Amino acid sequence: MLDLLSFIVAISVLVAAHEFGHFWVARRLGFKVLRFSIGFGRPLLVRRGPGPDHTEYWLSMIPLGGYVKMLDEREGAVATEERHRAFNQRPVWQRIAVLLAGPAFNFLFAIVAYWLMFASGVPGLKPMIGAVAPDSVAARAGIEAGDEITAVGGRGAATWENATLRIFDQLLTDARI
């Protein structure tokens, strides 16, 4: 169940970044945005934004997508004074910019997320020895359950990942650890 919840949260964050890209660029270029929705289906939470546009912000039941609804003459009548803000009336380069903004924000989000992981570090498991089989190579070498691997081949090993890579490196170099 935790995996499913984690998946839903991860998808929702990616969808939110993607849709925010469309929304942000559309607003900056003067498009009228009618609705910004994370998810599909019946809305669970609805807020109306301030200002002349009164954009609706929805959080909907099915969190596997989202959309940004803009004013568009192809979907219904548009008041004459709002016509210049309709999606289909904007210059082609602006429409393309709005469409490309979603994937671009996902790309930027990935860069920021990886940078944050790099800057804060990613925790790793300590290389602790579990059970040691009697009369095994490890037992004959004096390794006991609960021992911590601090170095392999004279090189530090702070995590299981480091220890494993150092062990493989030693095995490939001279087949001795």
Short mmCIF file of C-alpha atoms in Angstrom, two decimals:
data_model
loop_
_atom_site.label_atom_id
_atom_site.label_comp_id
_atom_site.label_asym_id
_atom_site.label_seq_id
_atom_site.Cartn_x
_atom_site.Cartn_y
_atom_site.Cartn_z
CA MET A 1 0.00 0.00 0.00
CA LEU A 2 2.91 2.33 0.79
CA ASP A 3 4.32 1.70 -2.70
CA LEU A 4 1.01 2.68 -4.29
CA LEU A 5 0.79 5.83 -2.19
CA SER A 6 4.40 6.72 -3.05
CA PHE A 7 3.67 6.20 -6.75
CA ILE A 8 0.61 8.46 -6.58
CA VAL A 9 2.55 11.20 -4.78
CA ALA A 10 5.45 10.97 -7.27
CA ILE A 11 3.14 11.12 -10.30
CA SER A 12 1.20 14.01 -8.77
CA VAL A 13 4.40 16.01 -8.22
CA LEU A 14 5.52 15.40 -11.82
CA VAL A 15 2.08 16.30 -13.18
CA ALA A 16 1.99 19.46 -11.05
CA ALA A 17 5.41 20.56 -12.37
CA HIS A 18 4.37 19.81 -15.96
CA GLU A 19 1.02 21.59 -15.79
CA PHE A 20 2.53 24.51 -13.90
CA GLY A 21 4.89 24.98 -16.85
CA HIS A 22 1.97 25.34 -19.26
CA PHE A 23 0.12 27.61 -16.79
CA TRP A 24 3.06 29.89 -16.00
CA VAL A 25 4.08 30.50 -19.62
CA ALA A 26 0.46 30.99 -20.73
CA ARG A 27 -0.11 33.61 -18.03
CA ARG A 28 3.17 35.39 -18.84
CA LEU A 29 2.26 35.59 -22.53
CA GLY A 30 -1.22 36.98 -21.86
CA PHE A 31 -3.42 33.92 -22.45
CA LYS A 32 -6.55 33.72 -20.33
CA VAL A 33 -6.36 30.59 -18.18
CA LEU A 34 -9.77 29.33 -17.08
CA ARG A 35 -8.70 26.29 -15.03
CA PHE A 36 -5.56 24.70 -13.60
CA SER A 37 -6.27 21.11 -12.55
CA ILE A 38 -4.14 18.43 -10.95
CA GLY A 39 -5.96 15.19 -11.59
CA PHE A 40 -9.04 14.23 -13.57
CA GLY A 41 -12.66 13.60 -12.69
CA ARG A 42 -14.73 15.16 -9.94
CA PRO A 43 -12.88 17.94 -8.08
CA LEU A 44 -12.08 17.32 -4.42
CA LEU A 45 -10.94 20.87 -3.78
CA VAL A 46 -11.82 23.99 -5.82
CA ARG A 47 -10.46 27.48 -5.32
CA ARG A 48 -11.07 30.54 -7.45
CA GLY A 49 -8.12 32.85 -7.92
CA PRO A 50 -8.19 36.60 -7.41
CA GLY A 51 -7.91 39.16 -10.15
CA PRO A 52 -9.83 39.72 -13.33
CA ASP A 53 -9.38 36.16 -14.67
CA HIS A 54 -10.74 34.28 -11.63
CA THR A 55 -8.82 31.16 -12.64
CA GLU A 56 -10.21 27.99 -11.04
CA TYR A 57 -7.70 25.75 -9.25
CA TRP A 58 -8.81 22.13 -8.96
CA LEU A 59 -7.46 19.12 -7.12
CA SER A 60 -9.37 16.22 -8.65
CA MET A 61 -10.06 12.59 -7.71
CA ILE A 62 -7.85 10.73 -10.19
CA PRO A 63 -4.26 11.99 -9.68
CA LEU A 64 -2.79 10.44 -12.82
CA GLY A 65 -2.78 13.58 -14.96
CA GLY A 66 -3.93 17.13 -15.12
CA TYR A 67 -4.68 19.96 -17.49
CA VAL A 68 -4.66 23.70 -18.03
CA LYS A 69 -7.85 24.94 -19.69
CA MET A 70 -7.47 28.19 -21.60
CA LEU A 71 -10.00 30.44 -23.25
CA ASP A 72 -10.52 29.12 -26.80
CA GLU A 73 -13.09 30.02 -29.47
CA ARG A 74 -13.18 26.41 -30.66
CA GLU A 75 -14.79 25.40 -27.36
CA GLY A 76 -17.46 28.06 -27.12
CA ALA A 77 -18.39 31.68 -27.56
CA VAL A 78 -15.81 34.24 -26.45
CA ALA A 79 -16.62 37.82 -25.57
CA THR A 80 -15.24 40.32 -28.08
CA GLU A 81 -13.14 42.10 -25.44
CA GLU A 82 -11.53 38.73 -24.44
CA ARG A 83 -10.99 37.42 -27.97
CA HIS A 84 -7.35 38.57 -28.14
CA ARG A 85 -6.58 36.36 -25.08
CA ALA A 86 -8.03 33.16 -26.58
CA PHE A 87 -5.57 30.33 -27.30
CA ASN A 88 -6.56 30.02 -30.96
CA GLN A 89 -6.08 33.77 -31.55
CA ARG A 90 -2.55 34.01 -30.13
CA PRO A 91 0.52 33.95 -32.43
CA VAL A 92 1.77 30.49 -33.36
CA TRP A 93 5.11 30.95 -31.59
CA GLN A 94 3.27 31.72 -28.34
CA ARG A 95 1.06 28.64 -28.65
CA ILE A 96 4.16 26.50 -29.27
CA ALA A 97 5.88 28.08 -26.25
CA VAL A 98 2.91 27.17 -24.03
CA LEU A 99 2.86 23.60 -25.34
CA LEU A 100 6.62 23.11 -24.86
CA ALA A 101 6.60 24.67 -21.39
CA GLY A 102 5.20 21.52 -19.72
CA PRO A 103 8.03 19.19 -20.79
CA ALA A 104 10.56 21.98 -20.21
CA PHE A 105 9.40 22.39 -16.60
CA ASN A 106 9.67 18.61 -16.08
CA PHE A 107 13.25 18.79 -17.36
CA LEU A 108 14.05 21.74 -15.06
CA PHE A 109 12.36 19.96 -12.15
CA ALA A 110 14.60 16.92 -12.70
CA ILE A 111 17.72 19.11 -12.72
CA VAL A 112 16.67 20.84 -9.48
CA ALA A 113 15.72 17.53 -7.81
CA TYR A 114 19.07 15.90 -8.72
CA TRP A 115 20.94 19.00 -7.60
CA LEU A 116 19.15 18.92 -4.23
CA MET A 117 19.98 15.23 -3.84
CA PHE A 118 23.61 15.94 -4.72
CA ALA A 119 23.83 18.92 -2.36
CA SER A 120 22.14 17.21 0.59
CA GLY A 121 23.56 13.74 0.01
CA VAL A 122 21.77 10.47 -0.34
CA PRO A 123 21.81 8.28 2.76
CA GLY A 124 23.32 4.86 2.38
CA LEU A 125 23.26 1.74 4.52
CA LYS A 126 26.22 1.04 6.77
CA PRO A 127 28.16 -1.99 5.57
CA MET A 128 27.41 -4.27 8.53
CA ILE A 129 27.96 -8.02 8.39
CA GLY A 130 24.88 -10.14 8.96
CA ALA A 131 24.99 -13.86 9.66
CA VAL A 132 28.26 -15.65 8.95
CA ALA A 133 28.00 -19.29 7.93
CA PRO A 134 30.21 -21.61 10.02
CA ASP A 135 33.32 -22.86 8.21
CA SER A 136 32.84 -20.30 5.41
CA VAL A 137 35.65 -18.22 3.95
CA ALA A 138 34.37 -15.26 5.98
CA ALA A 139 34.33 -17.30 9.23
CA ARG A 140 37.87 -18.59 8.58
CA ALA A 141 38.99 -14.97 8.03
CA GLY A 142 37.67 -14.04 11.49
CA ILE A 143 34.66 -12.06 10.30
CA GLU A 144 31.77 -12.15 12.76
CA ALA A 145 28.14 -11.09 12.64
CA GLY A 146 27.83 -7.40 13.57
CA ASP A 147 31.26 -6.41 12.21
CA GLU A 148 31.35 -3.24 10.15
CA ILE A 149 33.32 -2.99 6.92
CA THR A 150 35.29 0.25 7.17
CA ALA A 151 37.68 -0.24 4.24
CA VAL A 152 38.37 -2.65 1.38
CA GLY A 153 41.85 -2.79 -0.11
CA GLY A 154 42.92 0.21 1.98
CA ARG A 155 40.14 2.41 0.58
CA GLY A 156 37.29 3.66 2.78
CA ALA A 157 33.85 2.08 2.47
CA ALA A 158 31.20 4.16 4.24
CA THR A 159 28.16 2.45 2.63
CA TRP A 160 27.20 -0.95 1.26
CA GLU A 161 27.41 0.50 -2.22
CA ASN A 162 31.01 1.66 -1.62
CA ALA A 163 31.96 -1.66 -0.04
CA THR A 164 30.47 -3.69 -2.89
CA LEU A 165 32.21 -1.60 -5.56
CA ARG A 166 35.54 -1.85 -3.72
CA ILE A 167 35.15 -5.63 -3.38
CA PHE A 168 34.44 -6.01 -7.12
CA ASP A 169 37.39 -3.74 -7.91
CA GLN A 170 39.71 -5.84 -5.73
CA LEU A 171 38.43 -9.09 -7.24
CA LEU A 172 39.02 -7.83 -10.77
CA THR A 173 42.44 -6.39 -9.95
CA ASP A 174 44.14 -9.33 -8.19
CA ALA A 175 41.34 -11.67 -7.07
CA ARG A 176 42.21 -10.99 -3.42
CA ILE A 177 40.28 -8.98 -0.86
#
